[in-house]
Short mmCIF file of C-alpha atoms and ligand atoms in Angstrom, two decimals:
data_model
loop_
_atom_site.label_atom_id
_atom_site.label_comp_id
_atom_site.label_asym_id
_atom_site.label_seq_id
_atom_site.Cartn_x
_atom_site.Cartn_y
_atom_site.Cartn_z
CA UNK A 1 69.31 20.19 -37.31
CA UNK A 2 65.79 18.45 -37.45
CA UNK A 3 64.66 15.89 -34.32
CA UNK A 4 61.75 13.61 -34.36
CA UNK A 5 60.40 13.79 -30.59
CA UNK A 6 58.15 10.98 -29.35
CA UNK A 7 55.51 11.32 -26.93
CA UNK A 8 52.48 9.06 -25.79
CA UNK A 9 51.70 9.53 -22.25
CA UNK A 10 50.92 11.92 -19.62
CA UNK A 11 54.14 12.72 -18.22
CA UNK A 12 55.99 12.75 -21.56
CA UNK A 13 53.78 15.96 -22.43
CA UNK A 14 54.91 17.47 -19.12
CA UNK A 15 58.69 16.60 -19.49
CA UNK A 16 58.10 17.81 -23.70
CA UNK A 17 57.52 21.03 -22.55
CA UNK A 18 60.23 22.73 -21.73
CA UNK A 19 62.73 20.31 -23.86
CA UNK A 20 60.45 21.47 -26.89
CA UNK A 21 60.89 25.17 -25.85
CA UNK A 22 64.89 24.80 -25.28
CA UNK A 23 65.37 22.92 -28.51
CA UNK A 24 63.64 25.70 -30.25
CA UNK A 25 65.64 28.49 -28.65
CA UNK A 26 68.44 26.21 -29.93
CA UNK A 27 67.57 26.46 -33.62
CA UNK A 28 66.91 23.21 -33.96
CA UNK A 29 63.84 21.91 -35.83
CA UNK A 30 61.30 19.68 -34.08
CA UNK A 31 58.71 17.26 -35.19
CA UNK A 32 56.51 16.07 -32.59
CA UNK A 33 54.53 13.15 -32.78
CA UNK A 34 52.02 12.02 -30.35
CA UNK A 35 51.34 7.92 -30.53
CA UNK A 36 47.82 8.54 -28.77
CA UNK A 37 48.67 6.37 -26.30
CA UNK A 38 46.78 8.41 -23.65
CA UNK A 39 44.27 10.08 -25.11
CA UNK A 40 41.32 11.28 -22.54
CA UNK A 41 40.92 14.93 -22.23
CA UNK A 42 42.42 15.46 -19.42
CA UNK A 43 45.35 12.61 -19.94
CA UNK A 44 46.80 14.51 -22.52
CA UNK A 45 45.52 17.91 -24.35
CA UNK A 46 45.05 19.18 -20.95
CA UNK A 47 48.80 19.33 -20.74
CA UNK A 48 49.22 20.79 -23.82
CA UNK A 49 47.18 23.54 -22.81
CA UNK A 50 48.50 24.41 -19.66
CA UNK A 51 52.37 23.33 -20.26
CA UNK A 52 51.83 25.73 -23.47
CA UNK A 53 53.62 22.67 -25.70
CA UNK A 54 52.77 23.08 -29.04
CA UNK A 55 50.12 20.51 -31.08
CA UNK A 56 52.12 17.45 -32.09
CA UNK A 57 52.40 17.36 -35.79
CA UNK A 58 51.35 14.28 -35.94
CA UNK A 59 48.89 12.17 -33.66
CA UNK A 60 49.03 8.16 -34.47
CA UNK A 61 45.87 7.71 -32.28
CA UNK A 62 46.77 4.48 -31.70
CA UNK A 63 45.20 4.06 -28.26
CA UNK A 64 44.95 0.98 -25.88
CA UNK A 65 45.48 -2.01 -26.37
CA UNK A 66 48.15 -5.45 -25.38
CA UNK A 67 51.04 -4.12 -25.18
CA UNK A 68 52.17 -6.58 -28.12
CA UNK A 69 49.46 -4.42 -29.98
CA UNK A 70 50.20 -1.34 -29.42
CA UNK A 71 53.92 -1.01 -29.78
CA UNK A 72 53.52 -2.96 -33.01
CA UNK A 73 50.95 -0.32 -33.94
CA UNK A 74 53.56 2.82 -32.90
CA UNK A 75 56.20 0.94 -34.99
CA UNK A 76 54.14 0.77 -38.15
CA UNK A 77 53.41 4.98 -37.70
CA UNK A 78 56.58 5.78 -36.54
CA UNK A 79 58.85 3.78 -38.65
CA UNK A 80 56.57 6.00 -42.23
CA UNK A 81 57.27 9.29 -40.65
CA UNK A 82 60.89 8.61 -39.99
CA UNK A 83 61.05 7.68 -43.26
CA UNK A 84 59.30 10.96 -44.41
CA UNK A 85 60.99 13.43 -42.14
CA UNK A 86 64.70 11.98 -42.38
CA UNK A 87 65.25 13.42 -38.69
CA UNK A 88 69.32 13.69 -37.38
CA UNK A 89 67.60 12.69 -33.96
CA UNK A 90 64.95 10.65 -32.89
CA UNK A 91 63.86 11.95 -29.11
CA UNK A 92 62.35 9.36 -26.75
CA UNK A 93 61.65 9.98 -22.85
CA UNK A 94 61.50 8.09 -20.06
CA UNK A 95 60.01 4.59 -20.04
CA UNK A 96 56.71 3.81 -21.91
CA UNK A 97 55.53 2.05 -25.32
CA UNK A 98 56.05 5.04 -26.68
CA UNK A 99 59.44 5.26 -25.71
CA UNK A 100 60.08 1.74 -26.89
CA UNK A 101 58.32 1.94 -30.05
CA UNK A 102 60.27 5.31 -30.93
CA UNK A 103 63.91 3.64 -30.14
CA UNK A 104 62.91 0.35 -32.22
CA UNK A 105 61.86 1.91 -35.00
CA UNK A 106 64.64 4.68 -35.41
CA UNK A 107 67.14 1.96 -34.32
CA UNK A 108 66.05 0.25 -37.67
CA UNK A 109 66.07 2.98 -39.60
CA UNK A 110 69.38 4.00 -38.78
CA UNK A 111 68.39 7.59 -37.25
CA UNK A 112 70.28 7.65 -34.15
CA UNK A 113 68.29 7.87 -30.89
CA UNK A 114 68.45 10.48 -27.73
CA UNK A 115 66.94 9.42 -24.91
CA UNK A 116 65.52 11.58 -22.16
CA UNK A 117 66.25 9.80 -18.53
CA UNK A 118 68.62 7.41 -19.31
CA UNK A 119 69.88 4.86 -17.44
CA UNK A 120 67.36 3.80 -14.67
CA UNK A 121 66.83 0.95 -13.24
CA UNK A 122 64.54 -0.84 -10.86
CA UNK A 123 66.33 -4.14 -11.35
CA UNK A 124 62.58 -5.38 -11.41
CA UNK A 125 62.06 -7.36 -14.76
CA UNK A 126 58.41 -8.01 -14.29
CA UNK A 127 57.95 -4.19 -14.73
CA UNK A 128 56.88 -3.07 -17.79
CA UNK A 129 58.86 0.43 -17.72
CA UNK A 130 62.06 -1.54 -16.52
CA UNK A 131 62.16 -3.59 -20.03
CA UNK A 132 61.35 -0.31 -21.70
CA UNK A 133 64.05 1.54 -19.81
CA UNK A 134 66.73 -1.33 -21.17
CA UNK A 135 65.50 -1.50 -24.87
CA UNK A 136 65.70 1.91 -25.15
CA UNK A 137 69.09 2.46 -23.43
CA UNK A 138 70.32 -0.59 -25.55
CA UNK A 139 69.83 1.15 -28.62
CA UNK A 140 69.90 4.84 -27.97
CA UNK A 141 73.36 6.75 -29.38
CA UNK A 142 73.10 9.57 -26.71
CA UNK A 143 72.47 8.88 -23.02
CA UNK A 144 70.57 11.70 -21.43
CA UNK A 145 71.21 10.96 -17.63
CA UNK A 146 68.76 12.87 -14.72
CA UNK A 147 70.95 11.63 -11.74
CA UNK A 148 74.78 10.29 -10.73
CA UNK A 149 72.60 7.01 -9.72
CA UNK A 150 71.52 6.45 -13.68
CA UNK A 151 75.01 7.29 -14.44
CA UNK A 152 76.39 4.51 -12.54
CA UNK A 153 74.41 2.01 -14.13
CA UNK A 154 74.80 3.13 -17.32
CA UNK A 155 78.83 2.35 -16.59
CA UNK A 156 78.53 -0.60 -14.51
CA UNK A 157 76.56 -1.60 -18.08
CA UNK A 158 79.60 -1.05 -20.16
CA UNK A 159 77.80 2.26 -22.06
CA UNK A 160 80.76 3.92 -23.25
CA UNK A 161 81.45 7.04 -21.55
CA UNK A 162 81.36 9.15 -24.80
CA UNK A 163 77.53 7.95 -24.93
CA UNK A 164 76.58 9.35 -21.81
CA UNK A 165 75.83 13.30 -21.09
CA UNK A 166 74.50 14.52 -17.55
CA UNK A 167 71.88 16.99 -18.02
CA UNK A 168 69.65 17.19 -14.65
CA UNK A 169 65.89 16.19 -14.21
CA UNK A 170 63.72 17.42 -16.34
CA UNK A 171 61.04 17.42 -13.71
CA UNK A 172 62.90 19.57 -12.13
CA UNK A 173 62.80 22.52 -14.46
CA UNK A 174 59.00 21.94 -15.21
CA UNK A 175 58.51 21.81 -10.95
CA UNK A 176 60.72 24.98 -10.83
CA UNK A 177 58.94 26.85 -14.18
CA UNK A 178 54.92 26.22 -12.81
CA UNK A 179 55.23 26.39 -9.34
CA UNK A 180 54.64 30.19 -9.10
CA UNK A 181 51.32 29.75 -11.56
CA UNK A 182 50.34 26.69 -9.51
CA UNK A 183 50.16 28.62 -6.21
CA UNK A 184 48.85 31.87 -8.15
CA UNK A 185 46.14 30.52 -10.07
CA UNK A 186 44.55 27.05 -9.23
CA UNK A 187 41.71 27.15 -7.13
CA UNK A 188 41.36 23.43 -6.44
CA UNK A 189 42.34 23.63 -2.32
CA UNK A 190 39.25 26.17 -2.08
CA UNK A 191 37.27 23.82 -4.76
CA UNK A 192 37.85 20.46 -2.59
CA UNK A 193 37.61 22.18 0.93
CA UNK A 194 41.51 21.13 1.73
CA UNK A 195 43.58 23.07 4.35
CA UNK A 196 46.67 23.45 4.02
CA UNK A 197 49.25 20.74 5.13
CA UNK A 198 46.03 19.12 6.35
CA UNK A 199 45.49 16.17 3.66
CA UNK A 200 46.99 13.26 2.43
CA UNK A 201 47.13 13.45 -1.47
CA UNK A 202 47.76 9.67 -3.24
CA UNK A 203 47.78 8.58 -6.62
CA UNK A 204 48.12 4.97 -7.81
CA UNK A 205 48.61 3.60 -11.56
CA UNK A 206 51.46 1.22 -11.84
CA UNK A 207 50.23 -2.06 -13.53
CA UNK A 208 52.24 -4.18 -10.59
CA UNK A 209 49.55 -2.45 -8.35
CA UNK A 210 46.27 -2.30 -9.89
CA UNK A 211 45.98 -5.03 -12.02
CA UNK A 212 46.46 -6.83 -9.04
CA UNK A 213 43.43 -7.16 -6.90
CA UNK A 214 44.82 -7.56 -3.70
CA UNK A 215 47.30 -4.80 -3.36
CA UNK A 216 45.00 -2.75 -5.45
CA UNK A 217 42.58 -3.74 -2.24
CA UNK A 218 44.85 -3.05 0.36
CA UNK A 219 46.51 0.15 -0.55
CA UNK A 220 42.83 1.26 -1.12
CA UNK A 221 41.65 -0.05 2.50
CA UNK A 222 45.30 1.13 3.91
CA UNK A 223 44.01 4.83 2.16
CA UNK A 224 40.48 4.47 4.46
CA UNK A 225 41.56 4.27 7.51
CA UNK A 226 44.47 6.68 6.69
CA UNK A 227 41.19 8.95 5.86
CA UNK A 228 39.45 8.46 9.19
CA UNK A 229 42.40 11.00 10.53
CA UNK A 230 43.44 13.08 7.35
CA UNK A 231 41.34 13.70 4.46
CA UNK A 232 42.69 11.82 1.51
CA UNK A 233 42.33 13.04 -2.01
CA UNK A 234 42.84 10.19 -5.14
CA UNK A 235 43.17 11.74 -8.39
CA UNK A 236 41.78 8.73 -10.06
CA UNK A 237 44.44 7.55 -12.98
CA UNK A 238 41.95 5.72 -15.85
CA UNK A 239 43.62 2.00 -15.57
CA UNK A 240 42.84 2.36 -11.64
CA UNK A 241 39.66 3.76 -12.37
CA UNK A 242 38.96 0.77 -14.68
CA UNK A 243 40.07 -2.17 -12.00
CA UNK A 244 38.00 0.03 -8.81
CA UNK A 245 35.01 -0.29 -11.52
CA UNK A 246 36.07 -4.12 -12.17
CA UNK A 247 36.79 -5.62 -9.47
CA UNK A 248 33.84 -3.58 -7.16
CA UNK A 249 36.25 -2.07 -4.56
CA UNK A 250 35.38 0.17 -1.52
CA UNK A 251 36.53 3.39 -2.14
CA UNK A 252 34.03 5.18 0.67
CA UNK A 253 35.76 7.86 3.02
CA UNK A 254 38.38 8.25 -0.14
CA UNK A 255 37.96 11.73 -2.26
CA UNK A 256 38.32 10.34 -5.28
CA UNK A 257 38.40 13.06 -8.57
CA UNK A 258 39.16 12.86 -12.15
CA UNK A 259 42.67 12.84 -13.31
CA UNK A 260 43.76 16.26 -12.68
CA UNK A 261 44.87 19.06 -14.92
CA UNK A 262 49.16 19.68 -14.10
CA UNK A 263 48.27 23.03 -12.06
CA UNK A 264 46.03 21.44 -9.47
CA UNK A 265 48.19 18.66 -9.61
CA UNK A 266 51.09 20.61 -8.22
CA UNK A 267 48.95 22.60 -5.83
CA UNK A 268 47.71 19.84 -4.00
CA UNK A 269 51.45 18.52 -4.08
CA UNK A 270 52.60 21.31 -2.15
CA UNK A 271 49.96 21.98 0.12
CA UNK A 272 49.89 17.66 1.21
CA UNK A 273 51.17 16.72 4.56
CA UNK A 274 51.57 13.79 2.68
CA UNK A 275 51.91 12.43 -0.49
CA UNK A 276 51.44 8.19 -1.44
CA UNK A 277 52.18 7.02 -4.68
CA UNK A 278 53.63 4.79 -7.12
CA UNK A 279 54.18 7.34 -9.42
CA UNK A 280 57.50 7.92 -10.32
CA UNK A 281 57.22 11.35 -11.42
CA UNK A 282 54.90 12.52 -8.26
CA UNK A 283 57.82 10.45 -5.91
CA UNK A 284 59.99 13.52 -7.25
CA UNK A 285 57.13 16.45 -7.32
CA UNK A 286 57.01 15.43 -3.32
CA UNK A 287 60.90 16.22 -2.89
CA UNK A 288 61.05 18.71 -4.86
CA UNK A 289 58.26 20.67 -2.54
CA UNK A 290 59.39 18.92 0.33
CA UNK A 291 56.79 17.20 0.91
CA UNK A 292 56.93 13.41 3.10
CA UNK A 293 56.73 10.72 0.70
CA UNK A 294 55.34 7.05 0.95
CA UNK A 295 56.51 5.26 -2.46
CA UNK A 296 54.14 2.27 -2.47
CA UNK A 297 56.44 -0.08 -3.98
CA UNK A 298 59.11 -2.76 -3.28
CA UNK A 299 61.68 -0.78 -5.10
CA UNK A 300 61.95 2.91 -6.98
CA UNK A 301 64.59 3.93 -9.69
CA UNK A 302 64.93 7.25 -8.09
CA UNK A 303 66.57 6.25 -5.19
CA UNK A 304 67.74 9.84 -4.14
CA UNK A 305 64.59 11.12 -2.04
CA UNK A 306 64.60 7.51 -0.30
CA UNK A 307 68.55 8.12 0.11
CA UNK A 308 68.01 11.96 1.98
CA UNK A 309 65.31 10.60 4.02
CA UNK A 310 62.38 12.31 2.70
CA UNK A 311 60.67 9.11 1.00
CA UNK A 312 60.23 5.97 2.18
CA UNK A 313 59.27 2.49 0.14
CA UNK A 314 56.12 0.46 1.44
CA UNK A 315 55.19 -2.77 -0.24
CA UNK A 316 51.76 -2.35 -0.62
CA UNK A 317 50.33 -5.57 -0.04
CA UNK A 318 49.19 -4.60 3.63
CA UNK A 319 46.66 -2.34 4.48
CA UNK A 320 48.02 -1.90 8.16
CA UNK A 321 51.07 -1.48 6.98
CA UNK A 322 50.15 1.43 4.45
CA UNK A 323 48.45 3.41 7.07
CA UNK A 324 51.02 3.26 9.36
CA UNK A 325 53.33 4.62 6.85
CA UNK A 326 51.50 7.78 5.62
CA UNK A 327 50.59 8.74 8.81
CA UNK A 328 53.90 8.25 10.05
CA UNK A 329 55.67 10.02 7.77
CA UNK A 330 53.66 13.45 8.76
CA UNK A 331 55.88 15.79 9.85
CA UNK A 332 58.77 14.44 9.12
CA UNK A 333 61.58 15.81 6.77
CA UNK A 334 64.98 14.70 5.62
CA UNK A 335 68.11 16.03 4.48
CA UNK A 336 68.73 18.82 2.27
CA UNK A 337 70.42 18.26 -1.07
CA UNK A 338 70.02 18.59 -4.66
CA UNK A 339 70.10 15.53 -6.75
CA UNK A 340 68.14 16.31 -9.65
CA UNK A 341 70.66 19.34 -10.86
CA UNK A 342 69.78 23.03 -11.09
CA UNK A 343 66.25 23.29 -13.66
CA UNK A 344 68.38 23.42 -16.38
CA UNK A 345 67.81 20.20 -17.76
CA UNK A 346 66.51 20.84 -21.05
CA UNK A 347 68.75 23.43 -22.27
CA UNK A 348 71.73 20.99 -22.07
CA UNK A 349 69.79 18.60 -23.94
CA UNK A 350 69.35 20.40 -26.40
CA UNK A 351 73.15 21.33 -26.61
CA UNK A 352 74.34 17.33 -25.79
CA UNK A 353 71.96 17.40 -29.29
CA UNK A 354 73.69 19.57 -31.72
CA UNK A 355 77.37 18.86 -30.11
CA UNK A 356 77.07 15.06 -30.68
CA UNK A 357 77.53 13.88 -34.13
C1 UD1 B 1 51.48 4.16 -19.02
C2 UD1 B 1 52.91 3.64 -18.97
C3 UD1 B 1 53.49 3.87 -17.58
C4 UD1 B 1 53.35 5.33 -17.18
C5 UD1 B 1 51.90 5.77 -17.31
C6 UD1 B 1 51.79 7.24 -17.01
C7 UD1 B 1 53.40 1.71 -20.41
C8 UD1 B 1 53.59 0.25 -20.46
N1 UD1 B 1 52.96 2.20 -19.24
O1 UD1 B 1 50.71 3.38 -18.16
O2 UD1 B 1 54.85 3.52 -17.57
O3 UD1 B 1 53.79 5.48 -15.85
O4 UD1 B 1 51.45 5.53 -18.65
O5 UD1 B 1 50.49 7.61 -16.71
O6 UD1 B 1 53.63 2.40 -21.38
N2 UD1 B 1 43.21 4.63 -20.51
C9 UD1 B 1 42.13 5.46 -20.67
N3 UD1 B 1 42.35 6.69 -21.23
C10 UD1 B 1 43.58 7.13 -21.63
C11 UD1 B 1 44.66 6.26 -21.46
C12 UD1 B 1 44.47 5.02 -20.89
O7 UD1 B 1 41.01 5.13 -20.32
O8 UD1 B 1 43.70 8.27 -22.12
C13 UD1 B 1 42.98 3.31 -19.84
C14 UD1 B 1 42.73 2.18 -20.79
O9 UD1 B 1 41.79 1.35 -20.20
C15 UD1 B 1 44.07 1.48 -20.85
C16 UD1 B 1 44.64 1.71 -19.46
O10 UD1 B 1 44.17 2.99 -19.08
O11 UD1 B 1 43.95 0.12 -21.16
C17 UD1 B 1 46.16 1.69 -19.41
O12 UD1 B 1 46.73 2.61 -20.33
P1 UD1 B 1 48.21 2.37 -20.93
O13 UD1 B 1 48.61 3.55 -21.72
O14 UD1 B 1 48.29 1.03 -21.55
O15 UD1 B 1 49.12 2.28 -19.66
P2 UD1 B 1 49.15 3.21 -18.37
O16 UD1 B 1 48.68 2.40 -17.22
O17 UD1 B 1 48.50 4.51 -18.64
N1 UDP B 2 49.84 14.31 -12.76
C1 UDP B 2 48.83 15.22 -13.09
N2 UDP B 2 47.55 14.91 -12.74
C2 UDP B 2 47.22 13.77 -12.07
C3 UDP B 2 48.25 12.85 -11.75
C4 UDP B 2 49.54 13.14 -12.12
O1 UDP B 2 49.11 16.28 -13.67
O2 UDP B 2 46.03 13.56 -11.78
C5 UDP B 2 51.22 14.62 -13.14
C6 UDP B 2 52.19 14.61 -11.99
O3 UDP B 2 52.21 15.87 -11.35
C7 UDP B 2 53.50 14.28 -12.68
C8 UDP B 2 53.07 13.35 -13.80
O4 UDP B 2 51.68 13.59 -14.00
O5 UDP B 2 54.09 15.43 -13.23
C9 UDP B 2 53.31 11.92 -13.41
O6 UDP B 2 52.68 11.09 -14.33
P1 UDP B 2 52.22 9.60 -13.97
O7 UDP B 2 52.08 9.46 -12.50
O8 UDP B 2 51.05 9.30 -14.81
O9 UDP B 2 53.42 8.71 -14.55
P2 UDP B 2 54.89 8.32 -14.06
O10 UDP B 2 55.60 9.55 -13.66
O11 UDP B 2 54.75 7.32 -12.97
O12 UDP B 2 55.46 7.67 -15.27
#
């Protein structure tokens, strides 16, 4: 059996990694092509690097740009090496361009499409991800569902049963795979002076929040005064970066660093009293480490953390608000459970793969 796999952006190289490695030990052929949607050093071939995923076989470079741009860009590169590589499978994951440009263009070339967290939902429609999510679920032939909650939807949606396979979160295996080489080998709580369960780690990227000036404002200011108690550490994602730069914010009493490679990332996860984000995949890294979460959004697709008590959402349109929640949520815990399956989420992909037609 031969797969095309689409990634683009950072977390796709993270989930890639151990659904590459699975699919292999499966004897199934994979080409992987990268649309160059991220692109920075340490966006993307950091991953590679540390997640030991192989080098795609093909990188479209297409970079940034409208979004109107650069999905029609992905199409135009993706739809030629479908065309070439006459794939049973085209792979997509999660939510991005990338994900949408992959389903659209295999859709039209009639190779059927897998795709890799099926079936969330924010029920937010001005979200980017949340139209991805639906295109991509519209036209995708096998379901790959992380939770009961994206099953659910998927059903209430009419997606026939057959369609749908249960597999786990990917993020899970990944969290379960590095967090022995996180704690053994990254240095970056000695390199940044942080003590243990004595910092507040955030990280902030979602379009809905830093395109717009005045939440991008307040969760920063919220982040200040949270910083006058805790240190708090911002791996800086580039679109934030770009909008701090933009707009002229205040970032003083923040420790703001470079996006950070996925070991450091992970260490400062589990060391946080505290994590703030509105990253969907960091949401998870905090519950899977037990670590207090403050989602800064209205709403979250991965309702299960909020659900056991260890997350909680925070609009973040009020600075008083924001520091009120983080430092709130110190010390506080929820109940135990297992939503995202067992770390096992890749090797029944790649069996839901060769078992569906
Ligand atoms: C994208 C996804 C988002 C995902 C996130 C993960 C879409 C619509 N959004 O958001 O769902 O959660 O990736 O991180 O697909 N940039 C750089 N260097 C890079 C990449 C981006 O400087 O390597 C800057 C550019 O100024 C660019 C901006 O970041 O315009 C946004 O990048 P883009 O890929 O469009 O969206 P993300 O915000 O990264
Ligand atoms: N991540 C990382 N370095 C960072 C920020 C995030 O390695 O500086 C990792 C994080 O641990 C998680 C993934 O990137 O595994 C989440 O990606 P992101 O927040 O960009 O996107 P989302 O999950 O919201 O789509």
């Amino acid at each position: 059996m031969k797969i095309v796999t689409i990634v683009g952006a950072r977390p796709q190289f993270i989930k890639a990694a151990p659904v590459s490695r699975a699919l292999a030990k499966a004897g199934i052929d994979e080409f992987l092509l990268h649309t160059g949607q991220h692109y920075d050093r340490e966006m993307s071939d950091v991953f590679f690097e540390e997640l030991g995923l192989r080098a795609p076989n093909l990188n479209l470079n297409v970079g940034s740009a409208s979004h109107a741009e650069q999905t029609a860009t992905m199409l135009v590169g993706i739809e030629r090496a479908l065309v070439e590589q006459k794939p049973d499978w085209l792979l997509v994951y999660g939510d991005t361009n990338s994900t949408l440009a992959g389903a659209v263009a295999a859709a039209k070339v009639n190779v059927p499409v897998a795709h890799v967290e099926a079936g969330l939902r924010s029920f937010n429609r001005r979200m980017p991800e949340e139209i991805n999510r639906l295109v991509a679920d519209t036209l995708s032939s096998l379901l790959l569902v992380p939770t009961e909650a994206a099953r659910k939807n998927l059903q209430r949606e009419g997606v026939p049963e057959d369609r749908i396979v249960w597999t786990g979160d990917v993020m899970f295996d990944v969290a379960l795979m590095f967090r022995d080489q996180a704690l053994g080998r990254s240095t970056v709580l000695e390199r940044l002076g942080l003590a243990e369960r004595n910092y507040v780690l955030a990280t902030v990227h979602r379009a809905e929040n830093t395109d717009d000036p005045g939440r991008l404002r307040a969760i920063l200011s919220g982040l200040q005064a949270v910083a006058k108690e805790l240190p708090v550490v911002l791996p800086v994602h580039p679109r934030a970066r770009k909008m701090i730069e933009q707009g002229g914010l205040d970032t003083a009493g923040i420790r703001l660093t470079e996006p950070l490679g996925f070991l450091d990332m992970l260490r400062l996860e589990m060391g946080a009293a505290v994590i703030a984000t509105d990253s969907g995949g960091v949401q998870k890294e905090a519950f899977f480490h037990r670590v207090p979460c403050v989602t800064l959004r209205e709403e979250t697709e991965w309702v299960e953390s909020v659900e056991l008590g260890w997350n909680r959402l925070c609009p973040p349109n009020d600075a008083a608000r924001i520091t009120h929640a983080v430092l709130g949520a110190r010390g506080t815990s929820g109940r135990q459970a297992e939503p995202y399956g067992d770390g096992r989420a890749a090797e029944r992909m790649g069996r839901a793969l060769l078992e569906h037609p």
